[in-house]
Coordinates of C-alpha atoms and ligand atoms in Angstrom, one line a residue:
X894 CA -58.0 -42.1 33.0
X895 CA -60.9 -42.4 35.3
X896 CA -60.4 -39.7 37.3
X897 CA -62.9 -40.9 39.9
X898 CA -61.0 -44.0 40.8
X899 CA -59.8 -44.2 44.4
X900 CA -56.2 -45.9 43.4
X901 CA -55.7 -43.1 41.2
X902 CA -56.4 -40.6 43.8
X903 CA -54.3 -42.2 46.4
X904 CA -51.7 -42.9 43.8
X905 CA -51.8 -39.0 42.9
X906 CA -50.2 -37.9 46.3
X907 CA -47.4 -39.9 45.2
X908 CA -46.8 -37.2 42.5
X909 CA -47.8 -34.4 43.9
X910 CA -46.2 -34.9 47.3
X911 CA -43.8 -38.3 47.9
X912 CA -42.2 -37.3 50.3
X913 CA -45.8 -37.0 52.3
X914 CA -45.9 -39.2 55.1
X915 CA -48.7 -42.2 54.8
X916 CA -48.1 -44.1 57.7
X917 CA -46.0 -43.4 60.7
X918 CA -45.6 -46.2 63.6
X919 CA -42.7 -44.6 66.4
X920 CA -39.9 -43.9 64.5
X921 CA -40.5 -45.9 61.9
X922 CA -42.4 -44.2 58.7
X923 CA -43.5 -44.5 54.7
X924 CA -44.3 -41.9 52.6
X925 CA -46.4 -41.9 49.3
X926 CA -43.9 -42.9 46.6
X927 CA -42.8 -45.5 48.7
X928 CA -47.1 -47.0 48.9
X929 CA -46.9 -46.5 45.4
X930 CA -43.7 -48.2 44.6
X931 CA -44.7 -51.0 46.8
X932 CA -48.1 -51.7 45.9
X933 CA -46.8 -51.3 42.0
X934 CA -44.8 -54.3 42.9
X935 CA -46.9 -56.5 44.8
X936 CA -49.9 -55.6 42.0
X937 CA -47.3 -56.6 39.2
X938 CA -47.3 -59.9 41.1
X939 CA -50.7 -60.3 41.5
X940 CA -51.1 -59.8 37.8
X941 CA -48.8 -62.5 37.1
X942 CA -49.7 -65.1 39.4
X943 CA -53.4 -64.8 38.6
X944 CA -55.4 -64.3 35.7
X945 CA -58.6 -63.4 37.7
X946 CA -60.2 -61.2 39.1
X947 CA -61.5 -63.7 42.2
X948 CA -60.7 -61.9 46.0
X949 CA -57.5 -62.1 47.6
X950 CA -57.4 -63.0 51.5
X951 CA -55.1 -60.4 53.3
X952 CA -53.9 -61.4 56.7
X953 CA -52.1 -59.2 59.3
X954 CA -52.4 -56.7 62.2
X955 CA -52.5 -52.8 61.9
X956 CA -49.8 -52.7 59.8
X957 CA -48.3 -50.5 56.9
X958 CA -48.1 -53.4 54.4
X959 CA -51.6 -54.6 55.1
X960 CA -52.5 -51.0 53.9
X961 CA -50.0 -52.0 50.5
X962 CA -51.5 -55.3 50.0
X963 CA -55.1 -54.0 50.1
X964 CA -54.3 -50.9 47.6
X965 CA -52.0 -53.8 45.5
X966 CA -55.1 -55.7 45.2
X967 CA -57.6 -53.0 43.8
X968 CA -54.8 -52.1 41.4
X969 CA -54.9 -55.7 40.1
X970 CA -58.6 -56.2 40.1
X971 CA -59.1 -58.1 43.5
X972 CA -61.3 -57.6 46.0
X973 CA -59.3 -58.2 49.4
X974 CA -60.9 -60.0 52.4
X975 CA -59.4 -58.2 55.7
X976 CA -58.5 -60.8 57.9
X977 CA -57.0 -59.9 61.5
X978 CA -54.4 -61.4 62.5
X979 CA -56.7 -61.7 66.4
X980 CA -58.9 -63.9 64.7
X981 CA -59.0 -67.4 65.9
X982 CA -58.2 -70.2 63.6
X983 CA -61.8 -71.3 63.5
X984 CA -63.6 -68.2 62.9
X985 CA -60.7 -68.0 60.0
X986 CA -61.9 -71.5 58.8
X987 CA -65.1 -70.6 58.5
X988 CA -64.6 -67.5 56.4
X989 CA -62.6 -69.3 54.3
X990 CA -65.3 -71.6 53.4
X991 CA -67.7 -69.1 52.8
X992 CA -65.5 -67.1 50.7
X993 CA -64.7 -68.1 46.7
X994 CA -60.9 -66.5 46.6
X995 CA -57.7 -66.8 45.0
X996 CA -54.8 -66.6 47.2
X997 CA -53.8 -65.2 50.4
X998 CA -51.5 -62.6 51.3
X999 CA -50.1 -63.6 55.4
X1000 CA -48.3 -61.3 56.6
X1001 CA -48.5 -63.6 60.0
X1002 CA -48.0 -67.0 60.0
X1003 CA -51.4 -68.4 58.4
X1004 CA -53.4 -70.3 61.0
X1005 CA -55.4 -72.4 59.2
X1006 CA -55.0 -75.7 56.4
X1007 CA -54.5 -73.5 53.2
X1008 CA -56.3 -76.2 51.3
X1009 CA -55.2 -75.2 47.5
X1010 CA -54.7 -71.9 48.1
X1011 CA -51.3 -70.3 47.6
X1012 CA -50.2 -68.4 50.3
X1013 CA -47.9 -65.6 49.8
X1014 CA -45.7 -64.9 53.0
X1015 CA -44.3 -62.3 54.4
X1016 CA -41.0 -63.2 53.1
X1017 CA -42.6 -63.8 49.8
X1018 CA -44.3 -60.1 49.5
X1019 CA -40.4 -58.3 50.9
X1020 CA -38.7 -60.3 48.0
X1021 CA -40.6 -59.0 45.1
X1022 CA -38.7 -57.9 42.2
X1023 CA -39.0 -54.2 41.4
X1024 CA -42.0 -53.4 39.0
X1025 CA -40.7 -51.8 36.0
X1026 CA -43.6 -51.9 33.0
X1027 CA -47.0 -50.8 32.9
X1028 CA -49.6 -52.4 35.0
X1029 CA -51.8 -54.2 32.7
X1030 CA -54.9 -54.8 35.2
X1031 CA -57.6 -52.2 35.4
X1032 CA -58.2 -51.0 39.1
X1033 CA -61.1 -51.9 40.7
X1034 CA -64.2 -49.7 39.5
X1035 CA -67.3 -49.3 39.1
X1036 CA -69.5 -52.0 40.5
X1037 CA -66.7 -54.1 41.4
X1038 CA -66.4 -55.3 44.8
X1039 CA -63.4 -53.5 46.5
X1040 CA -63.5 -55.3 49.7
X1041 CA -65.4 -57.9 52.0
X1042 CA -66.1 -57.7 55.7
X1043 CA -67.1 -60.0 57.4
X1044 CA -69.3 -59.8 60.4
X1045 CA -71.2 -62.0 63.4
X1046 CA -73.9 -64.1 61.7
X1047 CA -76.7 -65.8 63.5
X1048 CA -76.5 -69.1 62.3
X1049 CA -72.6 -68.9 63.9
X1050 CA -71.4 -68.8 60.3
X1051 CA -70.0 -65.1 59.5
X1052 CA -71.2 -63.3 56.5
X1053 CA -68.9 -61.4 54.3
X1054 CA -70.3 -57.7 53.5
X1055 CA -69.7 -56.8 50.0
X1056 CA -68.6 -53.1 49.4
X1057 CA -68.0 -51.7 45.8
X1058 CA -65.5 -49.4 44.5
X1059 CA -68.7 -46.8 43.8
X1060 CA -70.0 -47.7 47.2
X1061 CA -66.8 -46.3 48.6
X1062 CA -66.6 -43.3 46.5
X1063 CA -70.2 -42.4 47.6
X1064 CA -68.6 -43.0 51.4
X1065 CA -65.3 -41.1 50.9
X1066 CA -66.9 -38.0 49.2
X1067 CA -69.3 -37.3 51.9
X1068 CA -66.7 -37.7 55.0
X1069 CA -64.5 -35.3 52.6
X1070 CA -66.9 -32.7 52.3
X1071 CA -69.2 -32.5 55.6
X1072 CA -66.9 -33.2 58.1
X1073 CA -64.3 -29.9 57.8
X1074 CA -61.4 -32.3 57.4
X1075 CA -58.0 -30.8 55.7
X1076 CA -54.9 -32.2 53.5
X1077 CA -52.2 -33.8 55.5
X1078 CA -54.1 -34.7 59.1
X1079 CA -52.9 -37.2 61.1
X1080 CA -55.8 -40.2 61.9
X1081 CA -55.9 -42.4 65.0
X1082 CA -56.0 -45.7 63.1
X1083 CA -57.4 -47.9 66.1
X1084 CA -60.3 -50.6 65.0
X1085 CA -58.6 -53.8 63.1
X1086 CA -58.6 -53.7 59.2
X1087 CA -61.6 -56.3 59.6
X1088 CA -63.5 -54.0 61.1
X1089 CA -65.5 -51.4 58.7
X1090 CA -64.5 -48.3 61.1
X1091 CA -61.2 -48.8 60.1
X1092 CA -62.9 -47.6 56.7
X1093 CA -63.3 -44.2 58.2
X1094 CA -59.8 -43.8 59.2
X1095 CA -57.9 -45.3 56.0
X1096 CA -59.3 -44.3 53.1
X1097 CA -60.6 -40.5 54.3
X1098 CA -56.9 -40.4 55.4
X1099 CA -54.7 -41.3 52.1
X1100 CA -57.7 -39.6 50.2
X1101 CA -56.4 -36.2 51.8
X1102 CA -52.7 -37.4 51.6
X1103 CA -53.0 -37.4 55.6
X1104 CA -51.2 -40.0 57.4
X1105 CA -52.5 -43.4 59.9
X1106 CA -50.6 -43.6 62.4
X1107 CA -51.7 -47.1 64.5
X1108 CA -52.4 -47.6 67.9
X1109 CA -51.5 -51.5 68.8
X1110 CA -53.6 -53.3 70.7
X1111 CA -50.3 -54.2 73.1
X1112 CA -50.6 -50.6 73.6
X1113 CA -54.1 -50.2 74.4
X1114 CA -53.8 -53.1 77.1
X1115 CA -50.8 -51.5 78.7
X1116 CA -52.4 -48.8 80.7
X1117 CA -49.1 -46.6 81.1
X1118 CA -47.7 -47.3 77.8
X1119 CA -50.7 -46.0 76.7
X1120 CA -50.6 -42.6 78.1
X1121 CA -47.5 -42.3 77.4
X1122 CA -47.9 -42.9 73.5
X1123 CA -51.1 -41.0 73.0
X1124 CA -49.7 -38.3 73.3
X1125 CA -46.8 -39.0 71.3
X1126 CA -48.7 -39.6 68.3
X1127 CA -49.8 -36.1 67.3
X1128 CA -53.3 -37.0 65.5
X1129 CA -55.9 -34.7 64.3
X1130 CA -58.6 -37.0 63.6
X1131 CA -59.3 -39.2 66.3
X1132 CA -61.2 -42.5 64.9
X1133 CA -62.9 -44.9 67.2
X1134 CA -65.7 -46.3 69.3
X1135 CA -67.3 -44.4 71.9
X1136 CA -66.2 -47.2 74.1
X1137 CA -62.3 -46.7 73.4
X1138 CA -62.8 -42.8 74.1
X1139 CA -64.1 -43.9 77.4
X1140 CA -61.2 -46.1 78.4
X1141 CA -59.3 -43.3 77.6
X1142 CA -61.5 -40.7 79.7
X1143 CA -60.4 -42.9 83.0
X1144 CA -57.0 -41.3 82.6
X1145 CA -57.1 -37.0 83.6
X1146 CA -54.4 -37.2 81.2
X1147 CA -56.6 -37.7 78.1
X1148 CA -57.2 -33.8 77.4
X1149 CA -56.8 -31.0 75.0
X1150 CA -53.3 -29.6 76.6
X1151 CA -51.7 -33.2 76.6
X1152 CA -53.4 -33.5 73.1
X1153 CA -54.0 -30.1 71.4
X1154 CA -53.1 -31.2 67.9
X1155 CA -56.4 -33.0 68.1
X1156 CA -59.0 -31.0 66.0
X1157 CA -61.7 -33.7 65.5
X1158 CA -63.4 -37.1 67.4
X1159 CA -65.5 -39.2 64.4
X1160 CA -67.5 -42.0 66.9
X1161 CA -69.4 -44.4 64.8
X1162 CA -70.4 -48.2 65.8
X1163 CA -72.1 -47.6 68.7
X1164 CA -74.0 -45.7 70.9
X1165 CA -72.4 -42.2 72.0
X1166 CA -73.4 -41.5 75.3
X1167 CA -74.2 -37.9 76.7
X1168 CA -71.8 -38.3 79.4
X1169 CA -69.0 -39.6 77.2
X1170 CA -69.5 -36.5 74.4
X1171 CA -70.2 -34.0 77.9
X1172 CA -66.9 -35.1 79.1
X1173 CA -64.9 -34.7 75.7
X1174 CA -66.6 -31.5 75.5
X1175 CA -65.5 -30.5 78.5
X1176 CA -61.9 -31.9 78.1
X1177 CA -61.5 -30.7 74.2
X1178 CA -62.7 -27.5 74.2
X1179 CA -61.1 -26.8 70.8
X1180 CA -61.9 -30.0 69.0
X1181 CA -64.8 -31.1 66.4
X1182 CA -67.3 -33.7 67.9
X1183 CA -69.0 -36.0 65.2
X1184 CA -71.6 -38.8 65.6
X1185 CA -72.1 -40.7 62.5
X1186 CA -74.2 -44.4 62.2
X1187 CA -74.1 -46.6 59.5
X1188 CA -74.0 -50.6 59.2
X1189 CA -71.3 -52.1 57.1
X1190 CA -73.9 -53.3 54.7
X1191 CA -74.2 -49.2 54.2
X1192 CA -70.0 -48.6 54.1
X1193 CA -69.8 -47.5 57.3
X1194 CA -71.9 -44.1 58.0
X1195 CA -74.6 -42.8 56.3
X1196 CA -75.7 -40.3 59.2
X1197 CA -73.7 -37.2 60.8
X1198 CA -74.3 -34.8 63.7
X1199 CA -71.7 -32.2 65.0
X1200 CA -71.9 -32.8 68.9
X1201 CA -72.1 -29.2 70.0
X1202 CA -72.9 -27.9 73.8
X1203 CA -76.7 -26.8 72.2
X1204 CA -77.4 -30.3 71.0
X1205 CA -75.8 -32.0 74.3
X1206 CA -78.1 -29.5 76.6
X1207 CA -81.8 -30.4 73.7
X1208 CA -81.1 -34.0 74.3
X1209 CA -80.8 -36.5 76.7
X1210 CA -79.7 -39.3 74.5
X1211 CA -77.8 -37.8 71.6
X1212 CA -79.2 -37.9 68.0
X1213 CA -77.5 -39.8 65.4
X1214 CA -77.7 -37.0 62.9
X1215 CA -78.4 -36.3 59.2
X1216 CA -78.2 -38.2 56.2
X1217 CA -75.9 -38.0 53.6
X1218 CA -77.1 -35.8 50.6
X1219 CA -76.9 -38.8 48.3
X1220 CA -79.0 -41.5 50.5
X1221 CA -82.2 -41.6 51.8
X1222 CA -83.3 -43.2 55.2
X1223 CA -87.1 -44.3 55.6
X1224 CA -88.7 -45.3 58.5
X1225 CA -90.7 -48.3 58.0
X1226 CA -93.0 -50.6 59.4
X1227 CA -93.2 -54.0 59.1
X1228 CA -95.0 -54.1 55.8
X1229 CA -92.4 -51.9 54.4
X1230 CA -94.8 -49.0 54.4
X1231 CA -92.7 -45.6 55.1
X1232 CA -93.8 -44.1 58.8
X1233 CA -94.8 -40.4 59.4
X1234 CA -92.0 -37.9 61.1
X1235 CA -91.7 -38.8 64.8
X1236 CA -93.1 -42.4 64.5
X1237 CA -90.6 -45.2 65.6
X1238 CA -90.1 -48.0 62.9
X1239 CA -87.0 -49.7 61.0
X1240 CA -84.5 -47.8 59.6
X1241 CA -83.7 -48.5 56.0
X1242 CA -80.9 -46.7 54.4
X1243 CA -81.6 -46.4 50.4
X1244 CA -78.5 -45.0 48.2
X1245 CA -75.3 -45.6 46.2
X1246 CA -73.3 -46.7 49.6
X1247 CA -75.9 -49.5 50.1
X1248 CA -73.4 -52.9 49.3
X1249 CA -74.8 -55.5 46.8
X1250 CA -75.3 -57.9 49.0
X1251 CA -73.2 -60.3 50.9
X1252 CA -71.0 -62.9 49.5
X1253 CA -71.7 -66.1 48.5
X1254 CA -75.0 -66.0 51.0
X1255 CA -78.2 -65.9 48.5
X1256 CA -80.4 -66.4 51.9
X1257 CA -79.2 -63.9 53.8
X1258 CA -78.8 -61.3 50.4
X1259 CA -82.7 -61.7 49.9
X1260 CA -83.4 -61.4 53.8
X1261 CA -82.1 -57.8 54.4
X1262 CA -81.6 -55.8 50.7
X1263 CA -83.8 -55.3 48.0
X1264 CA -84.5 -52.5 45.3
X1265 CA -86.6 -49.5 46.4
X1266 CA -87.9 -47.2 43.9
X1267 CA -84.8 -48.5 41.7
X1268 CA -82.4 -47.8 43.8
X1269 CA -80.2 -50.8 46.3
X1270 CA -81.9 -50.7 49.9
X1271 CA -81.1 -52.3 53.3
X1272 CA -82.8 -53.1 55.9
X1273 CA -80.9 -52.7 59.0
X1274 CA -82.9 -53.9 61.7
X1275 CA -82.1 -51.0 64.1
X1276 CA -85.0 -49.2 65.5
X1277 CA -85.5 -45.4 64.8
X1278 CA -87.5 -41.9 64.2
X1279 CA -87.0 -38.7 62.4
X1280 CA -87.8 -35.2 64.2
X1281 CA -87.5 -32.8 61.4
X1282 CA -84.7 -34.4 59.5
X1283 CA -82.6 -35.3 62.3
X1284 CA -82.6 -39.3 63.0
X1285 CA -82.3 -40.8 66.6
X1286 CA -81.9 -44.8 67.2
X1287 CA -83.8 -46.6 69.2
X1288 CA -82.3 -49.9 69.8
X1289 CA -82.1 -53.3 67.5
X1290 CA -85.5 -55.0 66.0
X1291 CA -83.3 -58.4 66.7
X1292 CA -81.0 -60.3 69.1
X1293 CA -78.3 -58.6 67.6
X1294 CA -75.8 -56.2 69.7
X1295 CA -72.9 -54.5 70.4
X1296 CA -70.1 -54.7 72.9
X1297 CA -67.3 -52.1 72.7
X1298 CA -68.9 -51.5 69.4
X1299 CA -68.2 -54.9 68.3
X1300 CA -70.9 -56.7 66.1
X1301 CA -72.2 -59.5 67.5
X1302 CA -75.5 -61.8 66.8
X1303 CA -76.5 -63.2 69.9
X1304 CA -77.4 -66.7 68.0
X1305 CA -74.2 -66.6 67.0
X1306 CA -72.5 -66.9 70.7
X1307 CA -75.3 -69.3 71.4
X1308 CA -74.3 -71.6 68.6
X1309 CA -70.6 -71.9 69.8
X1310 CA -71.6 -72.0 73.1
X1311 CA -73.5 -75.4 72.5
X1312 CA -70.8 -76.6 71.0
X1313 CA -68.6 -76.3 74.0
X1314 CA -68.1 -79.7 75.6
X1315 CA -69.4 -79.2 78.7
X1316 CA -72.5 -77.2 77.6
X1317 CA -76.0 -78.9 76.6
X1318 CA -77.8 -76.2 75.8
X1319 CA -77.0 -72.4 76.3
X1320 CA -78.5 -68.8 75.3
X1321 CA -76.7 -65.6 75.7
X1322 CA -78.2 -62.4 77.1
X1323 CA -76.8 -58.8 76.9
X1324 CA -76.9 -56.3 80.5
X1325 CA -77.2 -52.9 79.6
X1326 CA -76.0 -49.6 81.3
X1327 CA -77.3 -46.1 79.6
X1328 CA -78.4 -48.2 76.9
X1329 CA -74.9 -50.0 76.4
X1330 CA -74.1 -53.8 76.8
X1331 CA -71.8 -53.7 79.7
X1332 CA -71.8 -57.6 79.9
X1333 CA -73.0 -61.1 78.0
X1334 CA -74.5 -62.9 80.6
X1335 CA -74.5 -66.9 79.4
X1336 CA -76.9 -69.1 80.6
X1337 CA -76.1 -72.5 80.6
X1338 CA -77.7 -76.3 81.1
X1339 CA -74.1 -78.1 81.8
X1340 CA -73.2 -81.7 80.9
X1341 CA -72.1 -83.8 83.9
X1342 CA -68.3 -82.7 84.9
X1343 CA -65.9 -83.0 87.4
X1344 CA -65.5 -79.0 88.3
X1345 CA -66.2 -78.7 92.3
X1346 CA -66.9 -75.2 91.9
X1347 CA -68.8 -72.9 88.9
X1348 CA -66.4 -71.3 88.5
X1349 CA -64.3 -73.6 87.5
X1350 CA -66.7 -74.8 85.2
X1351 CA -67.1 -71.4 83.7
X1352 CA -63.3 -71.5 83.2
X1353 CA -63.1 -74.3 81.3
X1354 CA -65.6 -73.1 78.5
X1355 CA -64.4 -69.8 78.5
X1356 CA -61.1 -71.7 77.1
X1357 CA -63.1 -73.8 74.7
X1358 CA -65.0 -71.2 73.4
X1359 CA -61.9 -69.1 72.5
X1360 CA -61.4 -71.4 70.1
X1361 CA -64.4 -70.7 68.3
X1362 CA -65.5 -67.3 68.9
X1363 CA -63.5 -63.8 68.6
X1364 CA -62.2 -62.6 72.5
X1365 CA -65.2 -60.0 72.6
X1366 CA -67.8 -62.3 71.9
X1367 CA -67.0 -64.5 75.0
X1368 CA -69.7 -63.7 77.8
X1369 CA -68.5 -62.6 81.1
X1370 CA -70.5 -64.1 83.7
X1371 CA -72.1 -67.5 83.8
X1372 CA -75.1 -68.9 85.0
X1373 CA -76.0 -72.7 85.2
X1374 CA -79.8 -73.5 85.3
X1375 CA -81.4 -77.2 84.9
X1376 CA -83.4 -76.3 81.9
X1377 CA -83.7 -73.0 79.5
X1378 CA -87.2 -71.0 80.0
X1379 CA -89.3 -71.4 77.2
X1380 CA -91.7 -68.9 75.9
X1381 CA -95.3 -70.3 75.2
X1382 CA -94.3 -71.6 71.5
X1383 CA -91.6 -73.3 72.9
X1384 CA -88.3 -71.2 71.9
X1385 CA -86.0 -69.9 74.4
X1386 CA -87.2 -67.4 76.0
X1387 CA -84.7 -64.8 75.4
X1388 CA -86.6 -61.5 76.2
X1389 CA -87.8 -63.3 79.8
X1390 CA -84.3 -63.5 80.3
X1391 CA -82.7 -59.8 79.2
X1392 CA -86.0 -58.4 81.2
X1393 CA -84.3 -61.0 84.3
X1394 CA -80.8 -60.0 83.9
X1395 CA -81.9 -56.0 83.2
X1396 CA -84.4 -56.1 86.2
Ligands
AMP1639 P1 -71.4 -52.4 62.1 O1 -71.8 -53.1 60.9 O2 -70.4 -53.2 62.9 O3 -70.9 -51.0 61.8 O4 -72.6 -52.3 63.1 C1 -73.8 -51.5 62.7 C2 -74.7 -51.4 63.8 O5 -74.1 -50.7 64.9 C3 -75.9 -50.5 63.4 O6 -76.9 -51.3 62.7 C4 -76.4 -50.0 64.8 O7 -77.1 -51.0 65.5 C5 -75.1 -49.8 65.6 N1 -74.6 -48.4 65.5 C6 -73.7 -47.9 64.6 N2 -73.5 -46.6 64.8 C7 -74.3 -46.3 65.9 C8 -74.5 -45.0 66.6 N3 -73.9 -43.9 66.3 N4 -75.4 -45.1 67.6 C9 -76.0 -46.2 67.9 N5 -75.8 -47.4 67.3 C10 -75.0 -47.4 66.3

């Protein structure tokens, strides 16, 4: 028995404690021998069905048997490609093209023409029959893809992040061991599967036998609802963007009395601003402040730094932390030459959580990873410096961004955007606040139409843009020029217009 393999670690709380909780949503909850009966079952199908090992499409919101499909699909030697169920049909289109799969699990109604591909639906995966023999696939190990992300791309086509069983390992054991978490906890379980901070909730949670207890995005849009519930929910690790914890700071009632089972706040994804860590300092006295960064292409974090009131008073925009004891960062320049301590250059993240490459995308594989001194490198295209061994960011290299801690490639906006009917042509430019995109500011040439007034004209692509594009990646304010500024080799002048817009 490999005694290193995640399955078999999750599957041990199943023996050691069943009647642990895993996943508690209200009143409704599932313990461990119930995630290990009912991935057992839906593996033993997956066995049957098919004789590969090709990944599996699973579809669905923040649910409990999203959480059994994925652990059913390791334990019959698929990757699974997280889809949310939030996604519009073409952005799931376009993954599915990208992506060489097998089936797909929908726990929703599937939104898209499933070409070939069988589709296993809900009502499929409840009417299993029980599993009685042996599993007779290995688990995913090793060098095996585990899962694929996919994120913004800037050709408009997404590109699916490859991350290894070992990859994960190397991920889980450092959030196990530097971050003072204990056996049981309860985790906020907030960012969409398809998202890779969801990584930092699920598996350091049903690693420690803790349980995820979701937070519904009905919930988060319903202001009172959403006081009421936080509360309710009894976590211990709180998991999520800086920007979420700063929705949540608008209400006094987000504190450490209404709260006090909370003992830690993990931010990774974006930018943690002094005033949002001041403020949780000052309403959580008695809990754990962590900033970690990391790109997906990394599995999540590969940086940590305990936000305490000594390094909130030494800096003025917080430091991003250490790395990991089995990674190495360098800061490069643009030859790939490592920089001296203090100097600003690339930030390349070299180690065993570093992800293959990404799937199906030879181009874009070659672009950002390579082999440094024999081990897998990436190069993340964020901007950064050491002092002493602490790292601090200093912005993106490229056009890419991120809103609410959503990725996004600008290009990739752009290139829906001039699809739109009543666009010509149309580039996309962030406004920042403290270093945070506040707001994508499109600016557009516009076909001849019939709209009296912008706005109405803005309305109208907003609507035909959701079609193509997730809900975040849909700028907020629109404005309509006769022709696109051009720099002096004749590309759109994108940085004339962020300095414009930032002025
Ligand atoms: P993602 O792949 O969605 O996790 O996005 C990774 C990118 O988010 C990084 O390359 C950074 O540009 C940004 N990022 C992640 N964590 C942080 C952080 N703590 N502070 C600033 N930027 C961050």
């Amino acid at each position: 028995m490999r005694k290193n393999n995640l399955i078999e670690r999750i599957d041990h709380w199943a023996e050691v404690s069943p009647n642990a909780i895993c996943f508690k949503s209200g009143e409704m909850s599932h313990t461990y021998a119930e995630l290990k009966e009912a991935s057992d079952k839906a593996a033993q199908h997956l066995i049957r069905q098919f004789d590969n090992r090709l990944p599996v499409i699973v579809y669905g919101g923040l649910d409990y048997d999203m959480i059994v499909s994925f652990i059913a699909c390791a334990k019959a030697g698929h990757a699974y490609i997280p889809i949310d169920s939030h996604t519009p049909a073409d952005r799931v289109e376009l993954i599915t093209q990208v992506a060489d799969y097998t089936a797909i699990i929908a726990w929703e109604d599937w939104p898209v023409d499933s070409q070939d591909k069988p589709v296993l639906s809900r009502e499929d995966m409840l009417n299993l029959p029980p599993s009685k023999e042996e599993l007779t696939a290995e688990n995913v190990s090793g060098d095996e893809t585990f899962y694929i992300i996919f994120t913004s791309g800037t050709t408009g086509v997404p590109k699916g992040v490859q991350i290894s069983h070992d990859n994960l390992v190397s991920y889980t054991d450092w959030m196990l061991s530097d971050f003072g978490l204990e056996t049981g906890q309860a985790f906020l379980s907030q960012a969409p599967y398809s998202f890779d901070l969801s990584v930092m909730d699920v598996y350091p949670s049903l690693l420690t036998g803790g349980q995820l207890v979701p937070l519904h995005k009905a919930v988060i849009n319903d202001f009172k609802q959403l006081f009421t519930v936080l509360p309710e929910m009894n976590l211990n690790v709180w998991v999520s963007t800086p920007s979420f914890a700063d929705i949540c700071l608008m209400n006094p009632l987000f504190n450490g009395e209404a709260m006090a089972s909370i003992s830690h706040f993990l931010f990774c994804g974006e930018e943690l601003t002094h005033s949002t860590a001041s403020k949780l300092t000052e309403r959580f006295p008695n809990a754990r402040i962590f900033n970690t960064y990391g790109p997906t292409e990394a599995t999540v974090a590969v940086t940590e730094i305990e936000i305490t009131p000594e390094v909130l008073a030494g800096n003025e925009r917080l430091p991003i932390g250490r790395v990991k004891s089995d990674t190495t960062i360098h800061i490069m320049d643009e030859n790939g030459v490592p920089l001296p301590e203090e100097e600003v250059g690339e930030i390349v993240i070299v180690g065993p959580s570093v992800s293959k490459g990404y799937f199906n995308n030879e181009e874009k594989t070659t672009e950002a990873f390579y082999v440094y001194e024999g081990q897998q490198a990436y190069r993340t295209g964020d901007a950064g410096l050491f002092k002493e061994d602490v790292l601090y960011y200093q912005g993106r290299m490229d056009f890419q961004v991120k809103l609410h801690g959503y990725r996004i490639e600008l290009e990739d906006i752009d290139h829906h955007l001039s699809e739109v009917s009543y666009v010509k042509a149309a580039t996309v430019v962030p406004k920042y606040h403290e270093h945070k995109v506040q707001q994508l500011v499109a600016y557009i040439v516009a076909n001849e139409h019939d709209f009296e007034k912008p706005y109405q004209l803005s309305k109208a692509i907003k609507e035909e843009l959701k079609e193509r594009v997730m809900d975040y990646m849909i700028p907020q304010k629109y404005v309509y020029v006769d022709a696109l500024p051009l720099t002096q080799n004749g590309k759109v002048d994108r940085k004339g217009l962020i300095n414009e817009v930032n002025g």
